[in-house]
C-alpha atoms as a PDB file:
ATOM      1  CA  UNK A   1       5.961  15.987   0.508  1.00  0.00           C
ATOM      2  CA  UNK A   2       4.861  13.253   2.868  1.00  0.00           C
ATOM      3  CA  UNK A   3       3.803   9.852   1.235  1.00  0.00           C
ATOM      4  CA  UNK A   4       2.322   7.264   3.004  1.00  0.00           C
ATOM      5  CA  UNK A   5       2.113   3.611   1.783  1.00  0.00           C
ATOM      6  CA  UNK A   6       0.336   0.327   2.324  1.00  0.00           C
ATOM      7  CA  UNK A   7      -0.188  -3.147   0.528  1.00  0.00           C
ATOM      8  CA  UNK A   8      -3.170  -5.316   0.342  1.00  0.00           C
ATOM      9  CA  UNK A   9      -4.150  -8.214  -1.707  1.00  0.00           C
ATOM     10  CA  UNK A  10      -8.211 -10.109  -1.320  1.00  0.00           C
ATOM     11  CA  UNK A  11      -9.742  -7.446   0.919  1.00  0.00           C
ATOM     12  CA  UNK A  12     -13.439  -7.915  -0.052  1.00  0.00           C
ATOM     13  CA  UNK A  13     -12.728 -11.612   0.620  1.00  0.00           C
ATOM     14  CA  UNK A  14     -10.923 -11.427   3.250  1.00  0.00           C
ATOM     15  CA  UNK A  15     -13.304  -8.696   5.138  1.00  0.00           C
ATOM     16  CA  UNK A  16     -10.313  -6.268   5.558  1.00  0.00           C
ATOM     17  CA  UNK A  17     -11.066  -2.867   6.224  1.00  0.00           C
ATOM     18  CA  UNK A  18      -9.595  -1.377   3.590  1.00  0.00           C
ATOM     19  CA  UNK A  19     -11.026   1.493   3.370  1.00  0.00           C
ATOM     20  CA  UNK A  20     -10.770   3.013   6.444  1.00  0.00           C
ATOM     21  CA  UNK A  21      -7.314   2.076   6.749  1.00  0.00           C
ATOM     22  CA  UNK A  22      -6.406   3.965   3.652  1.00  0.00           C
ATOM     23  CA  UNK A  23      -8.604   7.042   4.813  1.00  0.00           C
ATOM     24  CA  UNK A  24      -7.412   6.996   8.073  1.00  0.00           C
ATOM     25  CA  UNK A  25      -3.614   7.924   6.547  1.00  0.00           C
ATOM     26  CA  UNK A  26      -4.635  10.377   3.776  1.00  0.00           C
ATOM     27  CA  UNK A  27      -5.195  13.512   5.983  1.00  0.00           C
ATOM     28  CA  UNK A  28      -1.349  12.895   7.393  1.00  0.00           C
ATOM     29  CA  UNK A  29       0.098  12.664   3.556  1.00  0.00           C
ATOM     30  CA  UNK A  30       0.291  14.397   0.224  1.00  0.00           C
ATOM     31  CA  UNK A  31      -0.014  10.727  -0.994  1.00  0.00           C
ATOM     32  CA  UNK A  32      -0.731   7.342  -0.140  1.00  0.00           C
ATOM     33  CA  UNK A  33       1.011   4.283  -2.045  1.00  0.00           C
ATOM     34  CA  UNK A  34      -1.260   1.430  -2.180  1.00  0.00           C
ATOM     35  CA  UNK A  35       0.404  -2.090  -3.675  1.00  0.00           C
ATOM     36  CA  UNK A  36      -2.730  -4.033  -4.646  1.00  0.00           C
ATOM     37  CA  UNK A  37      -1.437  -7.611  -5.216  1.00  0.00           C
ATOM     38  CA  UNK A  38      -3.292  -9.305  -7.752  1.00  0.00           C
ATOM     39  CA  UNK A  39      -6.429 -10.174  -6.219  1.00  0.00           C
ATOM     40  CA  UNK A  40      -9.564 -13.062  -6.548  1.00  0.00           C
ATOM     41  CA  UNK A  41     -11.797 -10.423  -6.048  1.00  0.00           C
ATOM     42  CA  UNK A  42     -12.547  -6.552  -6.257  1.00  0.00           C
ATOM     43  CA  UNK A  43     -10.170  -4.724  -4.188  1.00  0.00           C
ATOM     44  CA  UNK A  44      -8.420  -3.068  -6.657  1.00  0.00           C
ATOM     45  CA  UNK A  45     -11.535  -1.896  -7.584  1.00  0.00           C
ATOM     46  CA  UNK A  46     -12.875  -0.727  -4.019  1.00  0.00           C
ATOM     47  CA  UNK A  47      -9.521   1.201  -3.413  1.00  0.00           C
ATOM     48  CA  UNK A  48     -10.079   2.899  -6.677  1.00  0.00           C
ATOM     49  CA  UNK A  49     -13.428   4.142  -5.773  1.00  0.00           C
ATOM     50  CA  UNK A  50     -12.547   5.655  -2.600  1.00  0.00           C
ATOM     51  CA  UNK A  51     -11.537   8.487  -5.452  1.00  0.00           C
ATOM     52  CA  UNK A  52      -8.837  10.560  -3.282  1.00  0.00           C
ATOM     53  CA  UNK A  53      -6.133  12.102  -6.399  1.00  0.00           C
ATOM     54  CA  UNK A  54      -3.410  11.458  -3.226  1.00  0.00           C
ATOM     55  CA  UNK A  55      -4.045   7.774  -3.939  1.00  0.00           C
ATOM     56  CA  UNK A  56      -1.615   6.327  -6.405  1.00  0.00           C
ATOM     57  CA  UNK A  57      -2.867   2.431  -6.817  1.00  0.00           C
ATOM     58  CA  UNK A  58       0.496   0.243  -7.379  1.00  0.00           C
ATOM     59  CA  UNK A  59      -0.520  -2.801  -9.458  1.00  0.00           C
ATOM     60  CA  UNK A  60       1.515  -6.138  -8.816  1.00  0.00           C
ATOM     61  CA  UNK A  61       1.774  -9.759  -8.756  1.00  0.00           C
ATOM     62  CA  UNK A  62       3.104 -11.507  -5.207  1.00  0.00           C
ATOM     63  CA  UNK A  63       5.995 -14.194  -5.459  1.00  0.00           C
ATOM     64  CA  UNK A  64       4.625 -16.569  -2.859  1.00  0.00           C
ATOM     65  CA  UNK A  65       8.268 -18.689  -3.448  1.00  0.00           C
ATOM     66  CA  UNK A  66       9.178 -16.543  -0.753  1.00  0.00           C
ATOM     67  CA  UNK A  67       7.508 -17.381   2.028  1.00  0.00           C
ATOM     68  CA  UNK A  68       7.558 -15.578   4.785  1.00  0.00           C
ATOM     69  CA  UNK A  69       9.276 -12.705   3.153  1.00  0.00           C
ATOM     70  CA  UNK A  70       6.717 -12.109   0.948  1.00  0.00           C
ATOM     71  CA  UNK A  71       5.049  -9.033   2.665  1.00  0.00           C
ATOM     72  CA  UNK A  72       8.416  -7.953   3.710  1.00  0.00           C
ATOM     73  CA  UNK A  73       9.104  -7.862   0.246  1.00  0.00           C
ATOM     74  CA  UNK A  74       5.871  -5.875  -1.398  1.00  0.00           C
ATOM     75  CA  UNK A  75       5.965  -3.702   1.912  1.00  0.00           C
ATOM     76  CA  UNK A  76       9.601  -2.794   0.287  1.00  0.00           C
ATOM     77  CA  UNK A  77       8.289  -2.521  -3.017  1.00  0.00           C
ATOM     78  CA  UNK A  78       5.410  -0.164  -1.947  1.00  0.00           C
ATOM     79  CA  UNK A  79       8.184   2.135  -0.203  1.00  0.00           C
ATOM     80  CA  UNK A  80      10.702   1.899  -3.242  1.00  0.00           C
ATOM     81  CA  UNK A  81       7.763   3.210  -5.748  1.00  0.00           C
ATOM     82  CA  UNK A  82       8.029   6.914  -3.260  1.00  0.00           C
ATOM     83  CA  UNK A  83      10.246   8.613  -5.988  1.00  0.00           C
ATOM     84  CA  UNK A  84       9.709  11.860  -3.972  1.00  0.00           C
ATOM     85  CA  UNK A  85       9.967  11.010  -0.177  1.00  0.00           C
ATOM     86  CA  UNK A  86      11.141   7.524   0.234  1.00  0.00           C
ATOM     87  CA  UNK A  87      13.985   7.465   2.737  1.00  0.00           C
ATOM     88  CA  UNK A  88      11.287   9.352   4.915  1.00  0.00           C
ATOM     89  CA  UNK A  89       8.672   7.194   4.518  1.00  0.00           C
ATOM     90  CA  UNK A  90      10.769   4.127   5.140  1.00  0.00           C
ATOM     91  CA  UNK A  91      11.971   6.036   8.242  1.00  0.00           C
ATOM     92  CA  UNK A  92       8.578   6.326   9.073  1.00  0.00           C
ATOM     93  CA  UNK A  93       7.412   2.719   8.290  1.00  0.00           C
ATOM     94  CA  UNK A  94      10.015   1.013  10.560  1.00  0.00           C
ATOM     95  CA  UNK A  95       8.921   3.317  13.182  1.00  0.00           C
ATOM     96  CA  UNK A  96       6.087   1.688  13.378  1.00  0.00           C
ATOM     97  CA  UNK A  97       6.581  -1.494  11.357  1.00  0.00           C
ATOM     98  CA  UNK A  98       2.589  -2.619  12.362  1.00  0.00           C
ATOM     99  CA  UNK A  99       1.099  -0.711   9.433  1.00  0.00           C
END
């Protein structure tokens, strides 16, 4: 099994391209990890109607205390929450660490 991950928090707001980021992953995985940080608006909800089964939504809060290590932090926790796969998807995520 291949799982594929990703973390966003205030898409809508923000004008990310959520969707098509997430799509553009699910035909290469058997499922796709998505930490939604708690958000001021509806992404949780826009991720949850792109209504793949390969999505699994992870729902959590972001400790802005640490700064900069924040994303490098809920990237990690994204990868850790692959019970299946996740040495190979952490391979796979620091080969190319972009997203």
């Amino acid at each position: 099994m291949i799982s594929g991950f990703t973390i966003v928090r205030n898409a809508v707001k923000l004008d990310y391209p959520i969707v098509p980021a997430i799509r553009s992953i699910l035909d290469l995985c058997d499922e796709v990890v998505v930490n939604v940080g708690a958000s001021e608006d509806e992404t949780r909800d826009v991720v949850v109607a792109i209504g793949d089964p390969r999505i699994r939504v992870l729902d959590t809060v972001w400790d802005f205390s640490r700064g900069g290590g924040t994303l490098a932090f809920e990237t990690n926790r994204a990868m850790d929450d692959e019970p299946r796969n996740g040495r190979l998807s952490r391979r796979l995520g620091r080969l190319h660490p972009g997203g």
